[in-house]
PDB file of C-alpha atoms in Angstrom:
ATOM      1  CA  MET D   5       8.218 -13.182  11.750  1.00  0.00           C
ATOM      2  CA  SER D   6       9.811 -10.689  14.256  1.00  0.00           C
ATOM      3  CA  THR D   7      11.660  -7.590  13.510  1.00  0.00           C
ATOM      4  CA  ALA D   8      12.534  -6.437  16.522  1.00  0.00           C
ATOM      5  CA  GLY D   9      16.436  -4.789  15.952  1.00  0.00           C
ATOM      6  CA  ILE D  10      16.395  -5.435  12.734  1.00  0.00           C
ATOM      7  CA  VAL D  11      13.579  -3.532  11.288  1.00  0.00           C
ATOM      8  CA  ALA D  12      15.660   0.659  10.576  1.00  0.00           C
ATOM      9  CA  ARG D  13      13.287   3.803  11.161  1.00  0.00           C
ATOM     10  CA  PHE D  14      14.082   6.605   9.675  1.00  0.00           C
ATOM     11  CA  PRO D  15      14.627  10.068  10.563  1.00  0.00           C
ATOM     12  CA  THR D  16      12.091  12.462  11.013  1.00  0.00           C
ATOM     13  CA  ALA D  17      11.686  15.448   8.245  1.00  0.00           C
ATOM     14  CA  SER D  18      11.377  19.098   9.907  1.00  0.00           C
ATOM     15  CA  GLY D  19       7.664  20.431   9.388  1.00  0.00           C
ATOM     16  CA  VAL D  20       4.941  17.704   9.040  1.00  0.00           C
ATOM     17  CA  GLY D  21       3.571  18.863   5.071  1.00  0.00           C
ATOM     18  CA  VAL D  22       2.644  14.616   4.578  1.00  0.00           C
ATOM     19  CA  LYS D  23       2.476  11.570   7.449  1.00  0.00           C
ATOM     20  CA  PHE D  24       2.865   7.962   6.386  1.00  0.00           C
ATOM     21  CA  THR D  25       2.021   5.657   9.068  1.00  0.00           C
ATOM     22  CA  VAL D  26       2.278   1.438   8.284  1.00  0.00           C
ATOM     23  CA  LEU D  27      -0.871  -0.914   9.288  1.00  0.00           C
ATOM     24  CA  GLY D  28       0.857  -3.608   8.400  1.00  0.00           C
ATOM     25  CA  GLY D  29       3.812  -5.353   5.427  1.00  0.00           C
ATOM     26  CA  CYS D  30       3.676  -9.436   5.419  1.00  0.00           C
ATOM     27  CA  GLY D  31       2.747 -10.343   1.965  1.00  0.00           C
ATOM     28  CA  ALA D  32       0.354 -13.223   0.891  1.00  0.00           C
ATOM     29  CA  TRP D  33      -1.418 -13.531   4.232  1.00  0.00           C
ATOM     30  CA  PRO D  34      -1.240 -12.516   7.998  1.00  0.00           C
ATOM     31  CA  ALA D  35       1.857 -14.104  10.038  1.00  0.00           C
ATOM     32  CA  ALA D  36       1.071 -14.187  13.542  1.00  0.00           C
ATOM     33  CA  GLY D  37       0.543 -10.869  15.755  1.00  0.00           C
ATOM     34  CA  GLN D  38       0.742  -8.848  12.073  1.00  0.00           C
ATOM     35  CA  ALA D  39      -1.156  -7.764   8.990  1.00  0.00           C
ATOM     36  CA  CYS D  40      -0.862  -7.782   5.100  1.00  0.00           C
ATOM     37  CA  SER D  41      -0.439  -4.600   3.435  1.00  0.00           C
ATOM     38  CA  GLY D  42      -1.888  -1.292   4.470  1.00  0.00           C
ATOM     39  CA  TYR D  43      -0.631   2.133   5.132  1.00  0.00           C
ATOM     40  CA  VAL D  44      -2.606   5.525   5.768  1.00  0.00           C
ATOM     41  CA  VAL D  45      -1.230   8.996   4.423  1.00  0.00           C
ATOM     42  CA  GLU D  46      -2.525  12.083   5.755  1.00  0.00           C
ATOM     43  CA  ALA D  47      -2.125  15.639   4.708  1.00  0.00           C
ATOM     44  CA  GLU D  48      -4.212  18.776   5.861  1.00  0.00           C
ATOM     45  CA  GLY D  49      -6.575  16.638   8.253  1.00  0.00           C
ATOM     46  CA  PHE D  50      -7.198  14.518   4.779  1.00  0.00           C
ATOM     47  CA  ARG D  51      -6.526  10.760   5.684  1.00  0.00           C
ATOM     48  CA  VAL D  52      -6.184   8.448   2.578  1.00  0.00           C
ATOM     49  CA  LEU D  53      -6.105   4.152   3.027  1.00  0.00           C
ATOM     50  CA  VAL D  54      -4.511   2.183   1.058  1.00  0.00           C
ATOM     51  CA  ASP D  55      -4.607  -1.315   0.364  1.00  0.00           C
ATOM     52  CA  PRO D  56      -6.618  -2.478   3.287  1.00  0.00           C
ATOM     53  CA  GLY D  57      -4.707  -6.106   2.927  1.00  0.00           C
ATOM     54  CA  TYR D  58      -5.963  -8.696   5.901  1.00  0.00           C
ATOM     55  CA  ALA D  59      -6.231  -7.767   9.571  1.00  0.00           C
ATOM     56  CA  THR D  60      -4.964  -4.374   8.864  1.00  0.00           C
ATOM     57  CA  LEU D  61      -8.515  -2.863   9.613  1.00  0.00           C
ATOM     58  CA  PRO D  62      -8.473  -3.687  13.527  1.00  0.00           C
ATOM     59  CA  ARG D  63      -5.140  -1.532  13.732  1.00  0.00           C
ATOM     60  CA  LEU D  64      -6.898   0.905  12.329  1.00  0.00           C
ATOM     61  CA  LEU D  65      -9.330   1.292  14.339  1.00  0.00           C
ATOM     62  CA  GLY D  66      -6.640   1.669  17.096  1.00  0.00           C
ATOM     63  CA  ARG D  67      -5.989   4.719  15.796  1.00  0.00           C
ATOM     64  CA  MET D  68      -8.907   6.065  14.642  1.00  0.00           C
ATOM     65  CA  ARG D  69     -12.508   5.875  13.490  1.00  0.00           C
ATOM     66  CA  ALA D  70     -13.896   3.828  10.734  1.00  0.00           C
ATOM     67  CA  ASP D  71     -15.802   7.243   9.773  1.00  0.00           C
ATOM     68  CA  GLU D  72     -12.574   8.802   9.897  1.00  0.00           C
ATOM     69  CA  VAL D  73     -11.655   7.089   7.031  1.00  0.00           C
ATOM     70  CA  ASP D  74     -11.765  10.149   4.361  1.00  0.00           C
ATOM     71  CA  ALA D  75     -10.693   7.820   1.094  1.00  0.00           C
ATOM     72  CA  VAL D  76      -9.001   4.187  -0.389  1.00  0.00           C
ATOM     73  CA  LEU D  77      -6.960   3.604  -2.445  1.00  0.00           C
ATOM     74  CA  VAL D  78      -6.839   0.002  -3.439  1.00  0.00           C
ATOM     75  CA  THR D  79      -3.559  -0.829  -5.893  1.00  0.00           C
ATOM     76  CA  HIS D  80      -5.046  -4.765  -6.999  1.00  0.00           C
ATOM     77  CA  GLY D  81      -8.085  -7.470  -6.136  1.00  0.00           C
ATOM     78  CA  HIS D  82      -5.729  -9.967  -4.312  1.00  0.00           C
ATOM     79  CA  PRO D  83      -6.755 -10.855  -0.728  1.00  0.00           C
ATOM     80  CA  ASP D  84      -3.940  -9.801   0.725  1.00  0.00           C
ATOM     81  CA  HIS D  85      -4.097  -5.643  -0.583  1.00  0.00           C
ATOM     82  CA  CYS D  86      -8.523  -5.640  -0.218  1.00  0.00           C
ATOM     83  CA  ALA D  87     -10.413  -7.834   1.984  1.00  0.00           C
ATOM     84  CA  ASP D  88     -10.469  -5.545   4.715  1.00  0.00           C
ATOM     85  CA  LEU D  89     -12.555  -3.275   2.781  1.00  0.00           C
ATOM     86  CA  ASN D  90     -15.663  -5.458   3.358  1.00  0.00           C
ATOM     87  CA  PRO D  91     -15.412  -4.942   7.346  1.00  0.00           C
ATOM     88  CA  LEU D  92     -14.456  -1.379   6.855  1.00  0.00           C
ATOM     89  CA  LEU D  93     -17.735  -0.669   4.988  1.00  0.00           C
ATOM     90  CA  ARG D  94     -19.524  -2.957   7.421  1.00  0.00           C
ATOM     91  CA  ALA D  95     -18.677  -0.659  10.135  1.00  0.00           C
ATOM     92  CA  ARG D  96     -19.299   2.488   8.200  1.00  0.00           C
ATOM     93  CA  ALA D  97     -22.755   1.310   6.890  1.00  0.00           C
ATOM     94  CA  LEU D  98     -24.231  -0.126  10.650  1.00  0.00           C
ATOM     95  CA  ALA D  99     -22.870   2.670  12.468  1.00  0.00           C
ATOM     96  CA  ASP D 100     -25.823   4.205  14.775  1.00  0.00           C
ATOM     97  CA  ILE D 101     -25.004   7.109  12.573  1.00  0.00           C
ATOM     98  CA  PRO D 102     -23.755   5.705   9.098  1.00  0.00           C
ATOM     99  CA  ALA D 103     -20.537   7.686   8.020  1.00  0.00           C
ATOM    100  CA  PRO D 104     -20.925   8.753   4.014  1.00  0.00           C
ATOM    101  CA  ALA D 105     -20.620   7.168   1.047  1.00  0.00           C
ATOM    102  CA  LEU D 106     -16.382   6.344   1.091  1.00  0.00           C
ATOM    103  CA  PRO D 107     -14.711   6.815  -2.550  1.00  0.00           C
ATOM    104  CA  VAL D 108     -12.967   3.597  -3.391  1.00  0.00           C
ATOM    105  CA  TYR D 109      -9.938   3.817  -6.242  1.00  0.00           C
ATOM    106  CA  ALA D 110      -9.491   0.908  -7.785  1.00  0.00           C
ATOM    107  CA  PRO D 111      -8.281  -0.973 -10.883  1.00  0.00           C
ATOM    108  CA  PRO D 112     -11.497  -1.524 -13.167  1.00  0.00           C
ATOM    109  CA  GLY D 113     -13.233  -5.178 -11.775  1.00  0.00           C
ATOM    110  CA  ALA D 114     -10.164  -5.131  -8.765  1.00  0.00           C
ATOM    111  CA  LEU D 115     -13.028  -5.434  -6.012  1.00  0.00           C
ATOM    112  CA  ASP D 116     -15.750  -7.369  -7.590  1.00  0.00           C
ATOM    113  CA  ALA D 117     -15.226 -10.444  -5.368  1.00  0.00           C
ATOM    114  CA  VAL D 118     -14.277  -8.542  -1.439  1.00  0.00           C
ATOM    115  CA  LEU D 119     -17.761  -6.716  -2.445  1.00  0.00           C
ATOM    116  CA  ALA D 120     -19.692  -9.547  -3.718  1.00  0.00           C
ATOM    117  CA  LEU D 121     -19.119 -10.797   0.307  1.00  0.00           C
ATOM    118  CA  ASP D 122     -22.114  -9.026   1.134  1.00  0.00           C
ATOM    119  CA  LYS D 123     -25.710  -8.365  -0.656  1.00  0.00           C
ATOM    120  CA  PRO D 124     -26.183  -5.897  -2.298  1.00  0.00           C
ATOM    121  CA  ARG D 125     -28.492  -3.619   1.033  1.00  0.00           C
ATOM    122  CA  MET D 126     -25.966  -4.649   3.433  1.00  0.00           C
ATOM    123  CA  LEU D 127     -23.524  -2.314   2.436  1.00  0.00           C
ATOM    124  CA  ALA D 128     -26.108  -0.105   0.379  1.00  0.00           C
ATOM    125  CA  GLY D 129     -24.545   3.834   0.222  1.00  0.00           C
ATOM    126  CA  SER D 130     -21.304   3.060   2.272  1.00  0.00           C
ATOM    127  CA  PHE D 131     -19.282   3.242  -0.950  1.00  0.00           C
ATOM    128  CA  VAL D 132     -19.082   4.689  -4.379  1.00  0.00           C
ATOM    129  CA  THR D 133     -16.426   2.911  -6.426  1.00  0.00           C
ATOM    130  CA  ARG D 134     -14.305   5.214  -8.748  1.00  0.00           C
ATOM    131  CA  ASP D 135     -11.949   3.395 -11.446  1.00  0.00           C
ATOM    132  CA  LEU D 136      -8.397   3.654 -11.803  1.00  0.00           C
ATOM    133  CA  ALA D 137      -6.213   4.325 -15.234  1.00  0.00           C
ATOM    134  CA  PRO D 138      -2.936   5.688 -15.586  1.00  0.00           C
ATOM    135  CA  GLY D 139      -2.190   8.660 -17.946  1.00  0.00           C
ATOM    136  CA  VAL D 140      -5.151  11.326 -15.918  1.00  0.00           C
ATOM    137  CA  PRO D 141      -4.678  12.537 -13.039  1.00  0.00           C
ATOM    138  CA  TYR D 142      -7.019  12.571  -9.964  1.00  0.00           C
ATOM    139  CA  GLU D 143      -7.755  14.668  -7.324  1.00  0.00           C
ATOM    140  CA  VAL D 144      -7.967  12.564  -3.813  1.00  0.00           C
ATOM    141  CA  GLY D 145      -8.621  15.566  -1.138  1.00  0.00           C
ATOM    142  CA  PRO D 146      -5.344  17.366  -1.221  1.00  0.00           C
ATOM    143  CA  PHE D 147      -3.460  15.046  -3.170  1.00  0.00           C
ATOM    144  CA  ARG D 148      -2.586  14.583  -6.784  1.00  0.00           C
ATOM    145  CA  LEU D 149      -2.910  10.571  -7.897  1.00  0.00           C
ATOM    146  CA  ASP D 150      -0.665   9.383 -10.853  1.00  0.00           C
ATOM    147  CA  VAL D 151      -1.370   6.189 -11.503  1.00  0.00           C
ATOM    148  CA  PHE D 152       0.623   3.632 -13.686  1.00  0.00           C
ATOM    149  CA  ASP D 153      -0.178  -0.145 -15.105  1.00  0.00           C
ATOM    150  CA  LEU D 154       2.052  -2.036 -13.748  1.00  0.00           C
ATOM    151  CA  PRO D 155       2.339  -5.533 -14.555  1.00  0.00           C
ATOM    152  CA  HIS D 156       1.241  -8.461 -11.641  1.00  0.00           C
ATOM    153  CA  HIS D 157      -0.882 -11.765 -11.587  1.00  0.00           C
ATOM    154  CA  VAL D 158      -3.825  -9.437 -12.023  1.00  0.00           C
ATOM    155  CA  PRO D 159      -3.980  -5.362 -13.204  1.00  0.00           C
ATOM    156  CA  ASN D 160      -1.937  -3.329 -10.681  1.00  0.00           C
ATOM    157  CA  ALA D 161      -1.739  -0.148 -10.278  1.00  0.00           C
ATOM    158  CA  GLY D 162       1.217   1.938  -8.849  1.00  0.00           C
ATOM    159  CA  LEU D 163       0.098   4.568  -6.703  1.00  0.00           C
ATOM    160  CA  ARG D 164       1.984   8.209  -7.104  1.00  0.00           C
ATOM    161  CA  LEU D 165       0.155  10.639  -4.282  1.00  0.00           C
ATOM    162  CA  SER D 166       1.557  14.566  -4.453  1.00  0.00           C
ATOM    163  CA  ALA D 167       0.469  16.938  -1.467  1.00  0.00           C
ATOM    164  CA  GLY D 168       2.911  19.949  -0.464  1.00  0.00           C
ATOM    165  CA  GLY D 169       5.536  19.147  -1.965  1.00  0.00           C
ATOM    166  CA  ARG D 170       6.459  15.740  -0.789  1.00  0.00           C
ATOM    167  CA  VAL D 171       5.857  12.753  -3.070  1.00  0.00           C
ATOM    168  CA  ILE D 172       5.250   9.018  -1.427  1.00  0.00           C
ATOM    169  CA  ALA D 173       5.413   6.129  -4.480  1.00  0.00           C
ATOM    170  CA  TYR D 174       3.960   3.213  -4.241  1.00  0.00           C
ATOM    171  CA  THR D 175       4.381  -0.437  -6.056  1.00  0.00           C
ATOM    172  CA  GLY D 176       1.373  -2.623  -5.005  1.00  0.00           C
ATOM    173  CA  ASP D 177       3.051  -6.157  -6.081  1.00  0.00           C
ATOM    174  CA  THR D 178       4.773  -5.747  -9.443  1.00  0.00           C
ATOM    175  CA  GLY D 179       7.586  -7.217 -11.951  1.00  0.00           C
ATOM    176  CA  PRO D 180       9.868  -5.657 -13.940  1.00  0.00           C
ATOM    177  CA  SER D 181       8.989  -1.996 -15.774  1.00  0.00           C
ATOM    178  CA  PRO D 182      10.873   0.615 -16.866  1.00  0.00           C
ATOM    179  CA  GLU D 183       7.416   2.582 -15.402  1.00  0.00           C
ATOM    180  CA  LEU D 184       8.727   2.080 -12.035  1.00  0.00           C
ATOM    181  CA  VAL D 185      11.345   4.695 -11.999  1.00  0.00           C
ATOM    182  CA  VAL D 186       9.148   6.953 -13.859  1.00  0.00           C
ATOM    183  CA  LEU D 187       6.887   6.103 -10.785  1.00  0.00           C
ATOM    184  CA  ALA D 188       9.458   6.682  -8.267  1.00  0.00           C
ATOM    185  CA  GLU D 189      11.214  10.069  -9.466  1.00  0.00           C
ATOM    186  CA  GLY D 190      12.857  12.226  -6.817  1.00  0.00           C
ATOM    187  CA  ALA D 191      10.182  10.870  -4.695  1.00  0.00           C
ATOM    188  CA  ASP D 192      10.731  10.978  -0.811  1.00  0.00           C
ATOM    189  CA  LEU D 193       9.591   7.975  -0.234  1.00  0.00           C
ATOM    190  CA  LEU D 194       8.756   4.826  -2.347  1.00  0.00           C
ATOM    191  CA  VAL D 195       7.271   1.773  -0.445  1.00  0.00           C
ATOM    192  CA  ALA D 196       8.253  -1.262  -2.740  1.00  0.00           C
ATOM    193  CA  GLU D 197       7.356  -5.350  -2.827  1.00  0.00           C
ATOM    194  CA  ALA D 198       9.837  -7.034  -1.916  1.00  0.00           C
ATOM    195  CA  THR D 199       8.645 -10.698  -1.586  1.00  0.00           C
ATOM    196  CA  TYR D 200      12.493 -12.308  -1.696  1.00  0.00           C
ATOM    197  CA  PRO D 201      15.387 -10.997  -1.009  1.00  0.00           C
ATOM    198  CA  GLU D 202      17.308 -11.492  -3.885  1.00  0.00           C
ATOM    199  CA  ARG D 203      16.303 -14.197  -6.736  1.00  0.00           C
ATOM    200  CA  VAL D 204      11.969 -14.258  -7.631  1.00  0.00           C
ATOM    201  CA  PRO D 205      11.629 -17.949  -8.648  1.00  0.00           C
ATOM    202  CA  GLU D 206      10.649 -18.059 -12.349  1.00  0.00           C
ATOM    203  CA  GLU D 207       7.407 -18.847 -12.719  1.00  0.00           C
ATOM    204  CA  ASP D 208       6.252 -15.259 -10.348  1.00  0.00           C
ATOM    205  CA  ALA D 209       9.419 -13.374 -12.307  1.00  0.00           C
ATOM    206  CA  PRO D 210       7.313 -10.749 -14.208  1.00  0.00           C
ATOM    207  CA  TYR D 211       4.829 -10.719 -11.896  1.00  0.00           C
ATOM    208  CA  LEU D 212       6.503 -10.328  -8.502  1.00  0.00           C
ATOM    209  CA  SER D 213      10.321  -8.287  -7.276  1.00  0.00           C
ATOM    210  CA  SER D 214      12.904  -8.915  -4.636  1.00  0.00           C
ATOM    211  CA  ALA D 215      14.715  -6.335  -2.354  1.00  0.00           C
ATOM    212  CA  LEU D 216      17.309  -6.062  -4.694  1.00  0.00           C
ATOM    213  CA  ASP D 217      15.084  -5.413  -7.582  1.00  0.00           C
ATOM    214  CA  ALA D 218      13.239  -2.629  -5.252  1.00  0.00           C
ATOM    215  CA  GLY D 219      16.863  -0.881  -4.052  1.00  0.00           C
ATOM    216  CA  ARG D 220      18.266  -0.404  -8.331  1.00  0.00           C
ATOM    217  CA  THR D 221      14.364   0.795  -8.269  1.00  0.00           C
ATOM    218  CA  ALA D 222      15.260   3.365  -5.472  1.00  0.00           C
ATOM    219  CA  ALA D 223      18.602   4.319  -6.164  1.00  0.00           C
ATOM    220  CA  SER D 224      17.598   4.752 -10.131  1.00  0.00           C
ATOM    221  CA  ALA D 225      14.781   7.232  -9.460  1.00  0.00           C
ATOM    222  CA  GLY D 226      16.861   9.264  -6.735  1.00  0.00           C
ATOM    223  CA  VAL D 227      14.314   8.819  -4.019  1.00  0.00           C
ATOM    224  CA  ALA D 228      15.200   9.666  -0.312  1.00  0.00           C
ATOM    225  CA  ARG D 229      13.586   7.397   1.569  1.00  0.00           C
ATOM    226  CA  LEU D 230      13.026   3.598   0.359  1.00  0.00           C
ATOM    227  CA  LEU D 231      10.639   1.187   2.011  1.00  0.00           C
ATOM    228  CA  LEU D 232       9.956  -2.993   1.508  1.00  0.00           C
ATOM    229  CA  THR D 233       7.306  -4.601   2.051  1.00  0.00           C
ATOM    230  CA  HIS D 234       4.887  -7.563   1.167  1.00  0.00           C
ATOM    231  CA  LEU D 235       7.479  -9.846   1.967  1.00  0.00           C
ATOM    232  CA  TRP D 236       7.227 -13.630   2.507  1.00  0.00           C
ATOM    233  CA  PRO D 237       6.205 -14.403   5.638  1.00  0.00           C
ATOM    234  CA  ASP D 238       9.060 -16.208   6.586  1.00  0.00           C
ATOM    235  CA  THR D 239      11.339 -14.050   4.864  1.00  0.00           C
ATOM    236  CA  SER D 240      13.847 -12.596   7.665  1.00  0.00           C
ATOM    237  CA  PRO D 241      13.792  -8.755   7.430  1.00  0.00           C
ATOM    238  CA  ALA D 242      17.139  -8.504   7.682  1.00  0.00           C
ATOM    239  CA  LEU D 243      17.635 -10.208   4.253  1.00  0.00           C
ATOM    240  CA  ALA D 244      15.735  -8.109   3.020  1.00  0.00           C
ATOM    241  CA  LEU D 245      18.021  -4.992   3.692  1.00  0.00           C
ATOM    242  CA  GLN D 246      21.330  -6.479   3.525  1.00  0.00           C
ATOM    243  CA  ALA D 247      19.662  -7.394  -0.831  1.00  0.00           C
ATOM    244  CA  ALA D 248      18.387  -3.946  -0.784  1.00  0.00           C
ATOM    245  CA  ALA D 249      21.806  -2.083   0.289  1.00  0.00           C
ATOM    246  CA  LYS D 250      23.431  -3.692  -2.550  1.00  0.00           C
ATOM    247  CA  SER D 251      22.160  -2.005  -4.781  1.00  0.00           C
ATOM    248  CA  TYR D 252      20.866   1.312  -2.707  1.00  0.00           C
ATOM    249  CA  ASP D 253      23.085   3.935  -0.948  1.00  0.00           C
ATOM    250  CA  GLY D 254      20.302   4.829   1.216  1.00  0.00           C
ATOM    251  CA  THR D 255      18.998   2.782   4.256  1.00  0.00           C
ATOM    252  CA  PRO D 256      16.300   1.160   3.585  1.00  0.00           C
ATOM    253  CA  ALA D 257      14.264  -0.790   6.336  1.00  0.00           C
ATOM    254  CA  VAL D 258      10.819  -3.005   6.551  1.00  0.00           C
ATOM    255  CA  ALA D 259       7.391  -2.078   6.589  1.00  0.00           C
ATOM    256  CA  ALA D 260       5.728  -3.001  10.280  1.00  0.00           C
ATOM    257  CA  GLU D 261       3.092  -1.900  12.021  1.00  0.00           C
ATOM    258  CA  GLY D 262       3.784   1.348  13.452  1.00  0.00           C
ATOM    259  CA  ILE D 263       6.385   2.930  11.416  1.00  0.00           C
ATOM    260  CA  THR D 264       4.804   6.881  11.150  1.00  0.00           C
ATOM    261  CA  LEU D 265       6.902   9.206   8.889  1.00  0.00           C
ATOM    262  CA  ASP D 266       6.148  12.168   8.429  1.00  0.00           C
ATOM    263  CA  LEU D 267       8.111  13.388   5.516  1.00  0.00           C
TER     264      LEU D 267
END
C-alpha cells in the first residue's frame, strides 16, 4: 500500500514541547516495506514507545538505541500492537551492558502471550509490568497518562498523554463509545484507528472503527489534528482521507513511517 503523494503532512507548530513519530500504521499484519502500529512520543528528553507492533523495532532502532526507550505503553494484547516488545526486551537484556528494567504499561494480562515467547530467565530484570486501568491518572516521566476503557475484541486502553500543555489522544483499536469524545476532547493530536474507510462489517461493528467514525470523533471533540491509523493493508489511503473529510473540517493524514510532528 503506497502512500506516496497521498499522505498529508501536518504543519509544524512553533516551539517544540512534545514530539510524535510514526514507526508504522498497518492494521492486522505489516504490508511489504511497512510496519504495524508503533509510535514514539517524546518530551523533556523522555521517550515513550506506544504499541510496538509487528516490524516496528527495526524502524525504532533506525532512530535510537534500544536502551534509549524510557517506557512502553501497550493498548491491548493483539500482536499487531505488541509483538515487537519481545525483540526490544531481548536487545536490552542481551546487550554487553544490560539496560535497566523497562516500565511496560498494559491492560492486565495483555502481555502474557508476548512475554511467554522466552523463558523467564532470558528476559529476567529487563522489564517491569504495570497494569493500566481507567479512572486514576499515571505519571510516566513528564507525561500525565489518562486511560479509557474502549470496546474491542480484547480489553483495550485508550490513551491520553499530556505534557507541556500539549495533548495526544490514541484510541488503540475500538468500536463506538461515548468515551472516545472524552478521550480526545481538545487534543492537539488524535491518533484514531480507521480500519475501514466508511463501513465496518456487521460482525466487527462493535469492535472496530472507520475513517468516517474517526472524523466524527475528531469533530465532536474539537481536536486540532487527526491522524488515521490501523488501515487494513489493502485499503487505499485516499479513500480513508476522503471518508474522514466528510465528517471532519480539518486536514486528516494517514499514519506512515517517518511522519514526525512537533507539537
